[in-house]
Coordinates of N, CA and C in Angstrom, one line a residue:
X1 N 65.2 79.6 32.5 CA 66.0 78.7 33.3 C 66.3 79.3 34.6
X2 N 65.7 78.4 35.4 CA 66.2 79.3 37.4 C 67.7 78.8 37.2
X3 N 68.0 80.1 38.0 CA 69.6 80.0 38.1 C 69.7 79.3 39.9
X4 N 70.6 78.6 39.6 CA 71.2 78.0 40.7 C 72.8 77.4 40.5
X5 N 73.3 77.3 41.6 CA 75.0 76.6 41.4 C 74.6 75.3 42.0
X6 N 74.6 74.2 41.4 CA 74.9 72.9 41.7 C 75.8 72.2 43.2
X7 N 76.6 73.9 43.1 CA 77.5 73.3 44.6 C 76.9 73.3 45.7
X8 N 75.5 74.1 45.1 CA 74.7 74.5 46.5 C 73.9 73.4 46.7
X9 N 73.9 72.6 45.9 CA 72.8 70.9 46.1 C 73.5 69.9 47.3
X10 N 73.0 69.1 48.0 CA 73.5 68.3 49.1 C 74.0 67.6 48.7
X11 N 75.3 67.0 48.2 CA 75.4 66.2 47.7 C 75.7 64.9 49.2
X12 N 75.1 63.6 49.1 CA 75.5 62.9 50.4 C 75.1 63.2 51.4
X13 N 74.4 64.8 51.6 CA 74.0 64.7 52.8 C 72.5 64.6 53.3
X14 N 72.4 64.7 54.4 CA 70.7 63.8 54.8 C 69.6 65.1 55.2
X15 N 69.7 66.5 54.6 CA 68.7 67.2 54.5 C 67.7 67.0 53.7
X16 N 68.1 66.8 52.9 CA 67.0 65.8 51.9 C 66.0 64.8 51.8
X17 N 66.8 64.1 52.9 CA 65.9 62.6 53.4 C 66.2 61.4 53.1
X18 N 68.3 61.8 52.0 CA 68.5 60.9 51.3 C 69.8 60.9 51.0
X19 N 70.5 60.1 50.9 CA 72.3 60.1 50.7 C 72.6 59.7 49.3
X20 N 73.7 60.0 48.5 CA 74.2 59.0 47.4 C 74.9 58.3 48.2
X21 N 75.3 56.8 48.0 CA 75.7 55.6 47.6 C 76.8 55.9 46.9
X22 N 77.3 56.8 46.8 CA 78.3 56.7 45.5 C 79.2 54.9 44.9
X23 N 79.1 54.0 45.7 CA 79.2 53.1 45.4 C 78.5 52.6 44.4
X24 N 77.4 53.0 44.3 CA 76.0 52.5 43.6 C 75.2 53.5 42.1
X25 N 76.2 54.6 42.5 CA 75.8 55.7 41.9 C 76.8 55.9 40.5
X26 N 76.0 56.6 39.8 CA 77.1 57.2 38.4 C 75.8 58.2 38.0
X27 N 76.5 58.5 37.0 CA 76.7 60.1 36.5 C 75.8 60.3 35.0
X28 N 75.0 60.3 34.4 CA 74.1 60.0 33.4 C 74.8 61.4 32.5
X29 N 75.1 61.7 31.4 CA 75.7 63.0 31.0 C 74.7 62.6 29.7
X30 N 73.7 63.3 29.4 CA 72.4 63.2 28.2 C 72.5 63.8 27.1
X31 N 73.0 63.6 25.9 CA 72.9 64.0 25.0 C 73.8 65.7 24.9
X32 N 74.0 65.8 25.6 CA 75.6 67.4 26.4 C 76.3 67.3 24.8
X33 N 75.9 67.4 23.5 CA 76.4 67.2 22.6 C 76.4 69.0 21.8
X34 N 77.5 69.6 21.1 CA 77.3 70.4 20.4 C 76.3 70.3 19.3
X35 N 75.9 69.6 18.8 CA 74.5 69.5 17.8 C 73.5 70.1 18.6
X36 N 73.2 70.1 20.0 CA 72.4 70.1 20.3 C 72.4 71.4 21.8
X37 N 73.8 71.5 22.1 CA 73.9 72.6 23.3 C 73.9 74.0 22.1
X38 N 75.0 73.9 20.8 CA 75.0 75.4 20.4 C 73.8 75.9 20.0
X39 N 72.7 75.4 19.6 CA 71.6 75.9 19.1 C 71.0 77.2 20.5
X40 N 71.3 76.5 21.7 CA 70.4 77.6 22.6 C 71.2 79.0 22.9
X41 N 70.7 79.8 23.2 CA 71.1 80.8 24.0 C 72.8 81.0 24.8
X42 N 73.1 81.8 24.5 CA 74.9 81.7 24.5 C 75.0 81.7 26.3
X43 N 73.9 82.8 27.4 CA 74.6 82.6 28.7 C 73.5 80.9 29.0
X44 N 72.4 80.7 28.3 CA 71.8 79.5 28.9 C 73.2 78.0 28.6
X45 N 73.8 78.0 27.2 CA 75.0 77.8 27.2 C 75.7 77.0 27.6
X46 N 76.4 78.6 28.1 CA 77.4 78.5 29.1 C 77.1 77.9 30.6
X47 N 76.2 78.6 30.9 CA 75.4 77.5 32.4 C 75.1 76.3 32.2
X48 N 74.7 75.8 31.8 CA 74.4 74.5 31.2 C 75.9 73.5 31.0
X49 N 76.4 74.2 30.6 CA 77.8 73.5 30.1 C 78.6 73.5 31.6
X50 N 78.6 74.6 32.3 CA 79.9 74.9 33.2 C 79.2 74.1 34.3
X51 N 77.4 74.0 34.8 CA 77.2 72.9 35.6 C 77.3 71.5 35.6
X52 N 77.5 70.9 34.5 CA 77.2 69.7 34.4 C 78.7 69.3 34.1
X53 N 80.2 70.4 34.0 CA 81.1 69.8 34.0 C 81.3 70.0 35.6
X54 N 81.1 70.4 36.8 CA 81.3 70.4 38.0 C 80.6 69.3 38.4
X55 N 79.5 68.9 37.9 CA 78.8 67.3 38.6 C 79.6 66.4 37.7
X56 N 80.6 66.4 36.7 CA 81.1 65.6 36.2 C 82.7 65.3 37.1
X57 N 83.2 66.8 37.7 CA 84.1 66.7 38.4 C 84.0 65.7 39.7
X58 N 82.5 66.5 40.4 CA 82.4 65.9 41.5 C 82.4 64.3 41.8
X59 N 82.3 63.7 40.1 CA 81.9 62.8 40.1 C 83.3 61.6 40.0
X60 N 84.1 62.4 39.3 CA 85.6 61.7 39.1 C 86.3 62.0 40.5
X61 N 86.1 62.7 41.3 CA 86.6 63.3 42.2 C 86.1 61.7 43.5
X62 N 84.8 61.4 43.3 CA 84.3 60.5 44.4 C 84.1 59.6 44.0
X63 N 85.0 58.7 42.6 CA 85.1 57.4 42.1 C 83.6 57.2 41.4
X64 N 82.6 57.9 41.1 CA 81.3 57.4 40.4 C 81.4 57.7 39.3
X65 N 81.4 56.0 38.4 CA 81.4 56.5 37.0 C 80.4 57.5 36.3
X66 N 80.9 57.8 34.7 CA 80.3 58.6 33.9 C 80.1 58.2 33.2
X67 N 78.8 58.4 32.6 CA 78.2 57.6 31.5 C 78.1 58.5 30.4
X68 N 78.1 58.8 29.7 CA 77.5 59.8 28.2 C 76.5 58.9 27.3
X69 N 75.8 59.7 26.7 CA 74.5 59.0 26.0 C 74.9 60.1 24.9
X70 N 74.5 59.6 23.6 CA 74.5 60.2 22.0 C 73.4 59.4 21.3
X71 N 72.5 59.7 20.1 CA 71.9 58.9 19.4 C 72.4 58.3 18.7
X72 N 72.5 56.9 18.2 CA 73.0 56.6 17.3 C 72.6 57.6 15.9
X73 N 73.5 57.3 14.9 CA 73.4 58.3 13.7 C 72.0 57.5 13.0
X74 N 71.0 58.3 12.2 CA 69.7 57.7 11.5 C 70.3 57.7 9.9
X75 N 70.1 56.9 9.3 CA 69.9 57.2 8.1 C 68.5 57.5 6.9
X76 N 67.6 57.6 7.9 CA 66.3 58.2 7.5 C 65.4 58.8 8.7
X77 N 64.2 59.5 8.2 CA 63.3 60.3 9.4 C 63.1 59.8 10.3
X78 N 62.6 58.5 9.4 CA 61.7 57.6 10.6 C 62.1 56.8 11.9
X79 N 63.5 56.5 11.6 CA 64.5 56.5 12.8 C 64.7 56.9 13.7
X80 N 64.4 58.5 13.5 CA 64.3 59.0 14.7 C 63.1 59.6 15.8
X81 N 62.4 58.9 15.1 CA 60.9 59.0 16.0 C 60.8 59.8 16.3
X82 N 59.9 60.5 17.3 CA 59.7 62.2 17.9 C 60.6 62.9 17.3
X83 N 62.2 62.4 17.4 CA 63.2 63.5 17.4 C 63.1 63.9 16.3
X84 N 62.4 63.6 15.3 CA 63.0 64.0 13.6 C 62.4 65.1 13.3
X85 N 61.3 65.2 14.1 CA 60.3 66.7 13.7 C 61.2 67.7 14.3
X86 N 61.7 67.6 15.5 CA 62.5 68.8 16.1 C 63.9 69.1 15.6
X87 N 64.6 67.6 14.8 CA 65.9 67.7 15.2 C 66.7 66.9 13.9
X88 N 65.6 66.5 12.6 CA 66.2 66.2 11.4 C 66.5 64.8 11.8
X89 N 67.7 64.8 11.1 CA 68.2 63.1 10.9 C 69.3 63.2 12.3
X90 N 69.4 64.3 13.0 CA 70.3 64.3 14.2 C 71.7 64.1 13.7
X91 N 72.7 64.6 14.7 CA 74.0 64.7 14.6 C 74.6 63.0 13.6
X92 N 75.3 63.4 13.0 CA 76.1 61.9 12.4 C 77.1 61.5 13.3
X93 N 77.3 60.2 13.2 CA 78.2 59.7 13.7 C 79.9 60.9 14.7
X94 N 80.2 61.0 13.2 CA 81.7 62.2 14.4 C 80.8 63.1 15.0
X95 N 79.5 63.8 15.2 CA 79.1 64.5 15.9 C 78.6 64.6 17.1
X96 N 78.3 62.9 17.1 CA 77.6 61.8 18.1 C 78.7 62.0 19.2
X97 N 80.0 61.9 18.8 CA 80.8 61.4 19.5 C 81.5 62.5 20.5
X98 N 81.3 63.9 20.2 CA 81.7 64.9 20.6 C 80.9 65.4 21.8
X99 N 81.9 65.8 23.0 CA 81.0 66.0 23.8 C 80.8 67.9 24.1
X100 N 79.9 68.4 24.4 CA 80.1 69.7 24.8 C 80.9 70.2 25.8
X101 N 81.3 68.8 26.8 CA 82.5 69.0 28.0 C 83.8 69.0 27.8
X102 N 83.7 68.4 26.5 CA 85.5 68.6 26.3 C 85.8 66.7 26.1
X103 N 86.6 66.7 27.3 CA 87.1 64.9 27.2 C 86.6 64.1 28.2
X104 N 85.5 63.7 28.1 CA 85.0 62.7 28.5 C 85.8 61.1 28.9
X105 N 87.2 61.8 28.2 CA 88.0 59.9 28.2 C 87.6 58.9 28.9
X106 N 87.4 58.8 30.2 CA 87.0 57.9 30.9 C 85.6 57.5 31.0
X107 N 84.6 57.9 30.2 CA 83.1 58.0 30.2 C 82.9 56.7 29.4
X108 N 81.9 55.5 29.8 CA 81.5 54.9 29.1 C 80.1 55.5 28.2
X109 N 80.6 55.7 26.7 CA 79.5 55.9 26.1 C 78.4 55.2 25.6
X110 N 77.4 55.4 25.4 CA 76.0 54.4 25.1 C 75.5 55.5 23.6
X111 N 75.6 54.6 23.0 CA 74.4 55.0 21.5 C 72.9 54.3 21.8
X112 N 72.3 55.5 22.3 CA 70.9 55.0 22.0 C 69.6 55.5 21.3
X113 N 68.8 54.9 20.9 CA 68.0 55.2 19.9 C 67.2 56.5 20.0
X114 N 66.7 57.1 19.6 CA 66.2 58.7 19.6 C 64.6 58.3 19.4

C-alpha cells in the first residue's frame, strides 16, 4: 500500500484539471465494514480506517452527503457470486450494519448485492 495523506489531495482545486461540485458530489464509503477491515494487516488497518474517516469529515464539514454500502446478508453460496469463494456467506445482517468508522448516523446506507 503507497503511503500517502489524503490531506495532501486537491480537494476543489484546479491542479488537477478538475473541481468537486460539492453540490453534486457525495461520499461513497465501500464496504469500511469490520468483517472485512480486521482481516488485514493491523498498520494497513489503521491507515485505511484513519483516511477514509478524514474524507468522511471533510465531507460533513462541506455539506456532501455520505453514503455506506454493506452486502446484503446471503443465505446461501451462491448469493454471493464472486464473493463466496473469497469471503463465505459474508457478514450477517448486525455485521452488515457496523461500520469500521464508528457512527456513520447521518450516512444513507445501501444493501447491495455481492
Amino acid at each position: 500500500m503507497e503511503d500517502y495523506d489524503v490531506r495532501q489531495l486537491v480537494v476543489g482545486g484546479t491542479e488537477r484539471g478538475w473541481r468537486v461540485d460539492t453540490a453534486r458530489a457525495a461520499v461513497l464509503i465501500h464496504d469500511l465494514l469490520p468483517y472485512y477491515v480486521d482481516v488485514l494487516p493491523p498498520r494497513v488497518r489503521r491507515v485505511v480506517v484513519e483516511q477514509s474517516q478524514r474524507v468522511v469529515d471533510w465531507a460533513r464539514k462541506n455539506g456532501v452527503p455520505v453514503v455506506a454500502s454493506a452486502p446484503r446478508p446471503a443465505s446461501s453460496i451462491d448469493q454471493r457470486g464472486l464473493g463466496g469463494s473469497l469471503w463465505g456467506l459474508g457478514p450477517s445482517h448486525a455485521e452488515a450494519s457496523v461500520s469500521s468508522l464508528g457512527d456513520l448516523g447521518d450516512a444513507v446506507w445501501v444493501g447491495k448485492r455481492s
